[in-house]
PDB file of C-alpha atoms in Angstrom:
ATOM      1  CA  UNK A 214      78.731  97.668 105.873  1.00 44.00           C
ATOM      2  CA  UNK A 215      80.671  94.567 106.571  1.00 41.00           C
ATOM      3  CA  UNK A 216      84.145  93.665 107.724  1.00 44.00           C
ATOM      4  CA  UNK A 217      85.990  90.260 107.599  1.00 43.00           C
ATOM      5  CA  UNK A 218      87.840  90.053 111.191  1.00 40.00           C
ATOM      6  CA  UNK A 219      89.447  87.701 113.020  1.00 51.00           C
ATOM      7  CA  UNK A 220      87.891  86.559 116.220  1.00 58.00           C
ATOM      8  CA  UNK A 221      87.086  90.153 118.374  1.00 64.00           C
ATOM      9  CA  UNK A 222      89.268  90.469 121.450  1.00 83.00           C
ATOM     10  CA  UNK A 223      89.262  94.192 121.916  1.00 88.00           C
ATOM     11  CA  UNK A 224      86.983  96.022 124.653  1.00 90.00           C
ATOM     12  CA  UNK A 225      86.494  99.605 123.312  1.00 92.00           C
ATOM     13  CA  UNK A 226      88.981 101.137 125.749  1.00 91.00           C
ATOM     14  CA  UNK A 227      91.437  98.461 124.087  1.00 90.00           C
ATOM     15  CA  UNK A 228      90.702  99.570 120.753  1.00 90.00           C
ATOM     16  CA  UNK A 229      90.638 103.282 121.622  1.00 90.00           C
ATOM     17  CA  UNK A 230      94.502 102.951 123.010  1.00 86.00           C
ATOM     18  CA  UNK A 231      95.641 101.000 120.338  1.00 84.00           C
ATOM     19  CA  UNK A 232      94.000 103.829 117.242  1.00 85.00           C
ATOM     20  CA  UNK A 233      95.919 106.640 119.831  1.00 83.00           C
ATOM     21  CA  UNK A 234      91.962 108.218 119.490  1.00 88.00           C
ATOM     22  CA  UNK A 235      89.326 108.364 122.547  1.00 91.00           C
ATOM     23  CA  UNK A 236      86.522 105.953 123.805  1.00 93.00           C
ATOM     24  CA  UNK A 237      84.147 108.699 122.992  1.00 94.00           C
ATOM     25  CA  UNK A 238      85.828 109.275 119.413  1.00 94.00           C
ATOM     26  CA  UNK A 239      84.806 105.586 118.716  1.00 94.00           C
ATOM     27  CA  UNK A 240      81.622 105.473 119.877  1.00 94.00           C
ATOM     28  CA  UNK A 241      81.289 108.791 117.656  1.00 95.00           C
ATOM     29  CA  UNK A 242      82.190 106.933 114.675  1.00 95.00           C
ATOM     30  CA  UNK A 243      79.726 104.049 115.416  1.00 94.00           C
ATOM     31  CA  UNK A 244      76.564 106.315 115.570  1.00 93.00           C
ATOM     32  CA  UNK A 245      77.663 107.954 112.394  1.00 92.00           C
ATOM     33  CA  UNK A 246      78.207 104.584 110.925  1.00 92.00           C
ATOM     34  CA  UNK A 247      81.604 104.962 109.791  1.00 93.00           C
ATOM     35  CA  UNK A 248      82.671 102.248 112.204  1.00 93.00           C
ATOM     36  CA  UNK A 249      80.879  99.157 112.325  1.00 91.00           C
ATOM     37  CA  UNK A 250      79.124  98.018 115.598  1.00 91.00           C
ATOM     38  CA  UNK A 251      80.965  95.543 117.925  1.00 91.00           C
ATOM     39  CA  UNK A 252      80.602  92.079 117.925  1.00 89.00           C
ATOM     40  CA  UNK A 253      78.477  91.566 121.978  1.00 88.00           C
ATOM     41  CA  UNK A 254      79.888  88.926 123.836  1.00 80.00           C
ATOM     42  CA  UNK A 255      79.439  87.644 127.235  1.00 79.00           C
ATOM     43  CA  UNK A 256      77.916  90.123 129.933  1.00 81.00           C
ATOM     44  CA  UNK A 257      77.060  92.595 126.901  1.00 84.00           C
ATOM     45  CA  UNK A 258      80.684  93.521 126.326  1.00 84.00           C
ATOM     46  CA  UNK A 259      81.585  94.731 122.870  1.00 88.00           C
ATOM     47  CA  UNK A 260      84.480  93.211 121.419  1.00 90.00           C
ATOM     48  CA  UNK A 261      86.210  94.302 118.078  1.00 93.00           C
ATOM     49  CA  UNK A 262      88.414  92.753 115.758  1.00 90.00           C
ATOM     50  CA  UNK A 263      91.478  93.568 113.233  1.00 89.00           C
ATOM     51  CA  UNK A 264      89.292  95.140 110.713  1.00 90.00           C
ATOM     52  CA  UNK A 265      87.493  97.751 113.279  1.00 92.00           C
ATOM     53  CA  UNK A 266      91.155  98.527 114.565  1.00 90.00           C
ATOM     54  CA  UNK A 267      91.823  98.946 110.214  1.00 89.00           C
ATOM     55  CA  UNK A 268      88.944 101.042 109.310  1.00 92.00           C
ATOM     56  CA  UNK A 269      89.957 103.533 112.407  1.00 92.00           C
ATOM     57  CA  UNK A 270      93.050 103.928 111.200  1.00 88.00           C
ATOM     58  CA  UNK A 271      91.825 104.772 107.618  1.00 89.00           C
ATOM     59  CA  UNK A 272      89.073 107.249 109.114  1.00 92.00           C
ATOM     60  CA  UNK A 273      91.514 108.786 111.302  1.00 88.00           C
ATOM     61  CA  UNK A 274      93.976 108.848 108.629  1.00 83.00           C
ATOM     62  CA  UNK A 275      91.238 110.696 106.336  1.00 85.00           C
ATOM     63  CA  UNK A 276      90.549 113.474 108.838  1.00 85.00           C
ATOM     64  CA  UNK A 277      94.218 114.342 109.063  1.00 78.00           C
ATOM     65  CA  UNK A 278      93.827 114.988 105.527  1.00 73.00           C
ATOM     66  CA  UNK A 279      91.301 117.649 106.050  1.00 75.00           C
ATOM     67  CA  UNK A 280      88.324 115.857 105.261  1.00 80.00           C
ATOM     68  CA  UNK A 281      84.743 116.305 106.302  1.00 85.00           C
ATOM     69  CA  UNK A 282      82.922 113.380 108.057  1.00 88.00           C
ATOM     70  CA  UNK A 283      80.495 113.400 105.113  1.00 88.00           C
ATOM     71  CA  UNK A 284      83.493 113.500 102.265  1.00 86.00           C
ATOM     72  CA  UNK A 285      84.832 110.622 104.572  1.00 88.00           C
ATOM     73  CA  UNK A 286      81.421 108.926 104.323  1.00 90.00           C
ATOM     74  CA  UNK A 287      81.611 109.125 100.486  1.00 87.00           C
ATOM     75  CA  UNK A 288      84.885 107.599 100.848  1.00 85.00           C
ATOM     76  CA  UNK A 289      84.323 104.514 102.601  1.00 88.00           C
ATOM     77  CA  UNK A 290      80.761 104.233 101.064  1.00 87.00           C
ATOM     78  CA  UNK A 291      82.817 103.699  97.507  1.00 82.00           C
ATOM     79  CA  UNK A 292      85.055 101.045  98.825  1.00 82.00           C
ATOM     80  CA  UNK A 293      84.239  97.690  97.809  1.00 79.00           C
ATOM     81  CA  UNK A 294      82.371  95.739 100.400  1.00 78.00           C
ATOM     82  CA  UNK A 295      83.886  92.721 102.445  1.00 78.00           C
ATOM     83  CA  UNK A 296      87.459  94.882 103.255  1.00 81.00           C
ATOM     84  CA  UNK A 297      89.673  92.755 105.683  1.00 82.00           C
ATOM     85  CA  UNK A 298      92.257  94.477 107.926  1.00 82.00           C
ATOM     86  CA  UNK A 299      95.130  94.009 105.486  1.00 77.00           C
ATOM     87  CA  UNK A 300      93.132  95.601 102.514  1.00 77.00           C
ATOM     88  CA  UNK A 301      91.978  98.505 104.843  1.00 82.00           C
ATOM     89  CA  UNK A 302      95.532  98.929 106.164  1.00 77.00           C
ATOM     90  CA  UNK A 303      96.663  99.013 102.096  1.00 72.00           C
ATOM     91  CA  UNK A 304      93.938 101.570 101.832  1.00 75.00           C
ATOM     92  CA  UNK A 305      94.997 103.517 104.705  1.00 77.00           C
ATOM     93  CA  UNK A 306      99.235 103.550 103.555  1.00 71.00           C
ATOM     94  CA  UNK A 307      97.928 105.119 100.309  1.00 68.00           C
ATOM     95  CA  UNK A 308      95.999 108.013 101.872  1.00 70.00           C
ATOM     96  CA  UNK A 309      98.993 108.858 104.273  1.00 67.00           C
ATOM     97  CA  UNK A 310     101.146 109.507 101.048  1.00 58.00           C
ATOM     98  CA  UNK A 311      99.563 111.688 100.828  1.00 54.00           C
ATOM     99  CA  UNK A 312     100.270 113.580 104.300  1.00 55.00           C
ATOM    100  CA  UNK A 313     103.427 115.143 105.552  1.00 52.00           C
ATOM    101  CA  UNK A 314     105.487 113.832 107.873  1.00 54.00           C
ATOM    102  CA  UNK A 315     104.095 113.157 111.023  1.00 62.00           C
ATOM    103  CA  UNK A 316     107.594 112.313 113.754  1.00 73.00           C
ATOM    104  CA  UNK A 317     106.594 112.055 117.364  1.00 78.00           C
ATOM    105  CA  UNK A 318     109.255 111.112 120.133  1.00 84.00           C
ATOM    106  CA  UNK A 319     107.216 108.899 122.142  1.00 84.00           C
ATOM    107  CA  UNK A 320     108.984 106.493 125.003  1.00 87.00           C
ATOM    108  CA  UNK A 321     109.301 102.585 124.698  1.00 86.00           C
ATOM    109  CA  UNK A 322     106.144 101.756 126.431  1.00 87.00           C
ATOM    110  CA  UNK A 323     103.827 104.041 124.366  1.00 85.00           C
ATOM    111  CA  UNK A 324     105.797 103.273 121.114  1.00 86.00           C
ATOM    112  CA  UNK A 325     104.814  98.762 121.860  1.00 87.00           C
ATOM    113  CA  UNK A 326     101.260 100.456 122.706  1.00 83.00           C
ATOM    114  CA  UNK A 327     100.558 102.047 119.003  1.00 80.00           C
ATOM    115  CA  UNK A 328     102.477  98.979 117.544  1.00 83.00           C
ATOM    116  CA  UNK A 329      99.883  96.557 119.220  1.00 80.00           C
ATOM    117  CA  UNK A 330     103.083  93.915 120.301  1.00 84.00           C
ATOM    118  CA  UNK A 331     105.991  93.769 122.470  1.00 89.00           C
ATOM    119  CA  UNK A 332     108.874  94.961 120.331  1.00 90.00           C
ATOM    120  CA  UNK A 333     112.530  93.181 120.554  1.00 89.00           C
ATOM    121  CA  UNK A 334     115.582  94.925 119.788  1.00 87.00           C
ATOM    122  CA  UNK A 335     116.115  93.342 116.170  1.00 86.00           C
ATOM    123  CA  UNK A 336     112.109  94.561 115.485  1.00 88.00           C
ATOM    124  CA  UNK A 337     113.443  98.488 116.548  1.00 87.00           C
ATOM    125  CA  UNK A 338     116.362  97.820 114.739  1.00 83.00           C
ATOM    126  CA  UNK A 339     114.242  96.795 111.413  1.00 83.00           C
ATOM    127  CA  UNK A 340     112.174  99.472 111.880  1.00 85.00           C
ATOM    128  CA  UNK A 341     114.435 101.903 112.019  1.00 82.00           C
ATOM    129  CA  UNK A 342     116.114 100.208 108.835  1.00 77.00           C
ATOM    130  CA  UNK A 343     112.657 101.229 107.035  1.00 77.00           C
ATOM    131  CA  UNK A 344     112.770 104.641 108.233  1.00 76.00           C
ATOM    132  CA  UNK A 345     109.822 103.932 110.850  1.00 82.00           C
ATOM    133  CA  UNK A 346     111.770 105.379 113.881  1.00 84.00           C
ATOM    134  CA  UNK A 347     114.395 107.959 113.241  1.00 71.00           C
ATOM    135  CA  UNK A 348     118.217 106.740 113.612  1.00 46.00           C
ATOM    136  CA  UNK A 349     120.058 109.646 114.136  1.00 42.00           C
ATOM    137  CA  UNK A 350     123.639 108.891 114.860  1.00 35.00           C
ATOM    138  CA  UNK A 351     122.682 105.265 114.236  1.00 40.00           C
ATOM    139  CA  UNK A 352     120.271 104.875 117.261  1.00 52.00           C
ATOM    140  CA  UNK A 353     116.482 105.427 117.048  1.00 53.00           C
ATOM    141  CA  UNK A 354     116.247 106.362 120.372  1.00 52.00           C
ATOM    142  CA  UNK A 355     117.556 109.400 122.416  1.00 56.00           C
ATOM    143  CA  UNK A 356     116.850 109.614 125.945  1.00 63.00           C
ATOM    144  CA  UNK A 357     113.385 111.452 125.460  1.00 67.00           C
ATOM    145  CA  UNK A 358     112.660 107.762 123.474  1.00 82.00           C
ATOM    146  CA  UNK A 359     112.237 106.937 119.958  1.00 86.00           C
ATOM    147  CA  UNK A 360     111.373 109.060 117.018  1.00 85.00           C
ATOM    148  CA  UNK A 361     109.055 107.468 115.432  1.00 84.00           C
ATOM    149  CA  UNK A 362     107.245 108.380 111.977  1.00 75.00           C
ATOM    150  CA  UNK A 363     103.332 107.743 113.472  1.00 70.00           C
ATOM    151  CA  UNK A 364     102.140 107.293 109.707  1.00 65.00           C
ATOM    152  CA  UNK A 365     104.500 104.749 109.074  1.00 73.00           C
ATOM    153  CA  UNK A 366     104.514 102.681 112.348  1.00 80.00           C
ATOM    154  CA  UNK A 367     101.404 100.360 112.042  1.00 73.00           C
ATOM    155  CA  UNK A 368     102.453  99.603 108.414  1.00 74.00           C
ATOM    156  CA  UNK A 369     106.172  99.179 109.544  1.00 81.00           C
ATOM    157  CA  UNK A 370     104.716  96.610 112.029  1.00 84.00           C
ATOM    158  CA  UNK A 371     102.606  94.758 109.611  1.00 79.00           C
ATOM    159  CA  UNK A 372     105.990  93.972 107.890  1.00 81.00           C
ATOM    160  CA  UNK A 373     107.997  92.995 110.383  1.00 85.00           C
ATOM    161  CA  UNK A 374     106.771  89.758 109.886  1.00 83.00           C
ATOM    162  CA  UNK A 375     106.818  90.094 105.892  1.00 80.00           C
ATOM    163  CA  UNK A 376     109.323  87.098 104.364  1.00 79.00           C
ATOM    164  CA  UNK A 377     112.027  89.810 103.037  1.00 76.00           C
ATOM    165  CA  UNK A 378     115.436  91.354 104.029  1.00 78.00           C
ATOM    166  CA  UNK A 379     115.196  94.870 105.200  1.00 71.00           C
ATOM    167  CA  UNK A 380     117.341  95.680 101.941  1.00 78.00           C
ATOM    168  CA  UNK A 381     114.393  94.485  99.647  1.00 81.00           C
ATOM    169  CA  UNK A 382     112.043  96.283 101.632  1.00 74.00           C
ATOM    170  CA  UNK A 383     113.926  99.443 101.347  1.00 75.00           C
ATOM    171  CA  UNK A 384     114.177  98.815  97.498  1.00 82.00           C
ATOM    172  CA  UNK A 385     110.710  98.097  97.362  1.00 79.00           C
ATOM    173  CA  UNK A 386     110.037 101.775  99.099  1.00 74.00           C
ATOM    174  CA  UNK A 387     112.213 103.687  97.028  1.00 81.00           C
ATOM    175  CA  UNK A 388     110.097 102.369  93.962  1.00 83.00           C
ATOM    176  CA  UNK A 389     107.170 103.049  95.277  1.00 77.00           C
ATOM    177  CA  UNK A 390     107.842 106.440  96.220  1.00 76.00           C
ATOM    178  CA  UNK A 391     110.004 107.111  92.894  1.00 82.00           C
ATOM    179  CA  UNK A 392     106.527 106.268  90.858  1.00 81.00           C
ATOM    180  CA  UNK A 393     104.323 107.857  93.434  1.00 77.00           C
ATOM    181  CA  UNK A 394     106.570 111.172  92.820  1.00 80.00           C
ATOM    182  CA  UNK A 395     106.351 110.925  89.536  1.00 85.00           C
ATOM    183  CA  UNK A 396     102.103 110.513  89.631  1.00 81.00           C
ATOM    184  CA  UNK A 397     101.858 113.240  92.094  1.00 78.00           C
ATOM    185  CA  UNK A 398     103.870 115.476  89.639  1.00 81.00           C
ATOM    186  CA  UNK A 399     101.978 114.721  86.524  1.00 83.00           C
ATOM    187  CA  UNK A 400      98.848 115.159  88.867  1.00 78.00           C
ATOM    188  CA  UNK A 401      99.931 118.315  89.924  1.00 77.00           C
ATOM    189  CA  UNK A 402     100.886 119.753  86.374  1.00 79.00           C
ATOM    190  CA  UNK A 403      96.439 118.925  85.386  1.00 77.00           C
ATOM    191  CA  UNK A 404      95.734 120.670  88.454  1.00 72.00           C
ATOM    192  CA  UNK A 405      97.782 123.780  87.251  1.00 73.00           C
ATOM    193  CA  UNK A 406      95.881 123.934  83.982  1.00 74.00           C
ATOM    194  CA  UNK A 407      92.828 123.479  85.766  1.00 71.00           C
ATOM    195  CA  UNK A 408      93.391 126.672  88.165  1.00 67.00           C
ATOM    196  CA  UNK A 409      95.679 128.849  86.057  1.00 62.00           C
ATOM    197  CA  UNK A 410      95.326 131.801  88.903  1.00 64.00           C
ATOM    198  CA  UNK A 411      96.586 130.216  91.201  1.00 61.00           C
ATOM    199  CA  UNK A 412      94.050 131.012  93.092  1.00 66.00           C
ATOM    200  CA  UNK A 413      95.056 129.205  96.672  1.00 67.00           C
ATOM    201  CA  UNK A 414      91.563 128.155  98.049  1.00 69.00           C
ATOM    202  CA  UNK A 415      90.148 126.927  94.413  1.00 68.00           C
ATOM    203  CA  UNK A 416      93.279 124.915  94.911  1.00 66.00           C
ATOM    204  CA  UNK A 417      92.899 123.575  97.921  1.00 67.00           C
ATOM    205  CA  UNK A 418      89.111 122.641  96.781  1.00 68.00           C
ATOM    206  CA  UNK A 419      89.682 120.361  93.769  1.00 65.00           C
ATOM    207  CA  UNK A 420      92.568 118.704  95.819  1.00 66.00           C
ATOM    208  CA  UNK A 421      89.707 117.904  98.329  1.00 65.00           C
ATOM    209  CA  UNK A 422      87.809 116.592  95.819  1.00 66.00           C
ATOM    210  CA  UNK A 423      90.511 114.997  93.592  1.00 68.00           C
ATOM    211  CA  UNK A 424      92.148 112.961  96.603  1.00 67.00           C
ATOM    212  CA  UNK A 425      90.002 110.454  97.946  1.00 64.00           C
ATOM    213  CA  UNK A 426      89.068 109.453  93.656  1.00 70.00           C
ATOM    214  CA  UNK A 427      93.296 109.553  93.314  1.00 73.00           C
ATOM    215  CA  UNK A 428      94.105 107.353  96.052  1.00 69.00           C
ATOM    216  CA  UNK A 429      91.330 104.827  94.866  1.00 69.00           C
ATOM    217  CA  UNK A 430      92.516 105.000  91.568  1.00 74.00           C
ATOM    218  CA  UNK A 431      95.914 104.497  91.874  1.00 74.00           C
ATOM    219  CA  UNK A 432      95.338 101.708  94.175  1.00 70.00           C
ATOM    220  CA  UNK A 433      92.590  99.400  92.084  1.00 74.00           C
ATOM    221  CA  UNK A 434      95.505 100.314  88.986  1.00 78.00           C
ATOM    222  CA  UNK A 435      98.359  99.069  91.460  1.00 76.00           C
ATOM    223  CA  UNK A 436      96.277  95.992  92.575  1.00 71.00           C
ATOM    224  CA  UNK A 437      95.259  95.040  88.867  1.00 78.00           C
ATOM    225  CA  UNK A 438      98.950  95.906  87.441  1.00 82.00           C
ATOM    226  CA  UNK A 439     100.298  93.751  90.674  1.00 76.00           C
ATOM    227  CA  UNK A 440      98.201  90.842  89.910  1.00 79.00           C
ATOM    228  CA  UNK A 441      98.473  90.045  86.118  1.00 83.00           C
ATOM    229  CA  UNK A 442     102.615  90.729  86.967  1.00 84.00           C
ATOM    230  CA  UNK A 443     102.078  87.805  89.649  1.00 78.00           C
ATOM    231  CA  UNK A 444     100.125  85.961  86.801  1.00 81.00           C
ATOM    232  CA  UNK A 445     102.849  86.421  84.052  1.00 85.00           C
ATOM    233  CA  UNK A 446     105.680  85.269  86.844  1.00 81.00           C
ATOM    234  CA  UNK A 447     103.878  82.153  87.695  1.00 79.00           C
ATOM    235  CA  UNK A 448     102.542  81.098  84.154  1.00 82.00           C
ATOM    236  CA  UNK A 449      99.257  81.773  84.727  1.00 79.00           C
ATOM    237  CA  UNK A 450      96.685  83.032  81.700  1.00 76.00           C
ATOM    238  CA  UNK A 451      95.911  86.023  81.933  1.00 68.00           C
ATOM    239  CA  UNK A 452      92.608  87.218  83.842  1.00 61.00           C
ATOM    240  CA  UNK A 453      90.468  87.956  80.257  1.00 59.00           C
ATOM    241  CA  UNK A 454      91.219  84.670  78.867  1.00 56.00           C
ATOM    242  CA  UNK A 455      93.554  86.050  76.228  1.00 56.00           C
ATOM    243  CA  UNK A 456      96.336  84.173  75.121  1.00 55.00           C
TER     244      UNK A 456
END
């Protein structure tokens, strides 16, 4: 199991605060080896990098899906080796689709906490643009603190310092989720004819099983569809060699 990270700077109690999970939930995960170990430093300290911070996020992410630690084994097992933190983080965006909303009203501190950075008032602003923190009557905050969307936030984050206008990110959304809608329906009408019954626990067993092989699915298609689109825009052959 290997991760590509930028240079470790995180003790474990760092990287504990910043996944929202415990010390002893990360240590957890390395003994099961779902987490890779920590890169030892000076005086014996662990340190962890980007990609440990990632594949938390994406385990955690998993379990509030329902799934075992051993399904979640089989998960990350299939993934292809040599992830960064951006490709985990894709990986992790994909599964939370598939989770419902998750809105927490957490004050300013604890909100810069999760996001990993200090926060200025044009970031909250762009977040709540993207439907990261809730805007009510056209403030994200109340005086309990901000409503924020937890499954949304560290990918919110990630594009705060994405190139775009918060209008072609919100276009870009409202694809996604338009096509996403439209999978999930076609998904859901093969499930149907596969349990004509009904019958709420066989249900709730293929779904189990049919996620974590949905999400990868989808996501190798999107990559592959995403990069011979790139290719055609630039003028680039196409990956077979085709003409």
């Amino acid at each position: 199991m290997t991760i590509e990270t930028e240079e470790p700077a995180l003790t474990v109690d760092e990287l504990a605060a910043r996944a929202g999970v415990t010390v002893r939930t990360v240590r957890f995960y390395g003994t099961k080896g779902l987490l890779p170990p920590p890169v030892i430093g000076p005086r014996r300290v662990g340190h962890y990098g980007p990609g440990h911070l990632a594949r938390l996020a994406l385990i955690e992410e998993l379990r509030r899906q329902g799934l075992t630690l051993a399904a979640i084994e089989r998960y990350l097992d299939r993934l292809p080796p040599g992830l960064d933190a951006h490709d985990l983080a894709v990986h992790r965006a994909v599964v939370a689709s598939w989770a419902p909303d998750a809105v927490e009203t957490v004050p300013r501190e604890e909100l810069q906490r999760r996001a990993g950075r200090a926060l200025s008032e044009e970031d909250v602003d762009r977040l709540a643009a993207m439907g990261v923190l809730g805007a009510g009557a056209g403030d994200p905050a109340d005086e309990d603190g901000y409503r924020v969307d937890a499954g949304l936030l560290r990918l919110g984050v990630r594009l705060l310092d994405v190139p775009l206008s918060p209008e072609a990110i919100l276009a870009a959304r409202t694809v996604l989720l338009d096509h996403a809608r439209a999978a999930a329906h076609e998904l859901s009408r093969l499930l149907r004819e596969e349990v004509p019954e009904r019958d709420a626990q066989a249900v709730r067993s293929l779904s189990a099983h049919m996620q974590p092989l949905v999400v990868q699915a989808l996501l190798t298609a999107f990559q592959r569809s995403l990069t011979e689109e790139l290719r055609e825009w630039l003028g680039e052959p196409p990956a077979d060699g085709s003409p």
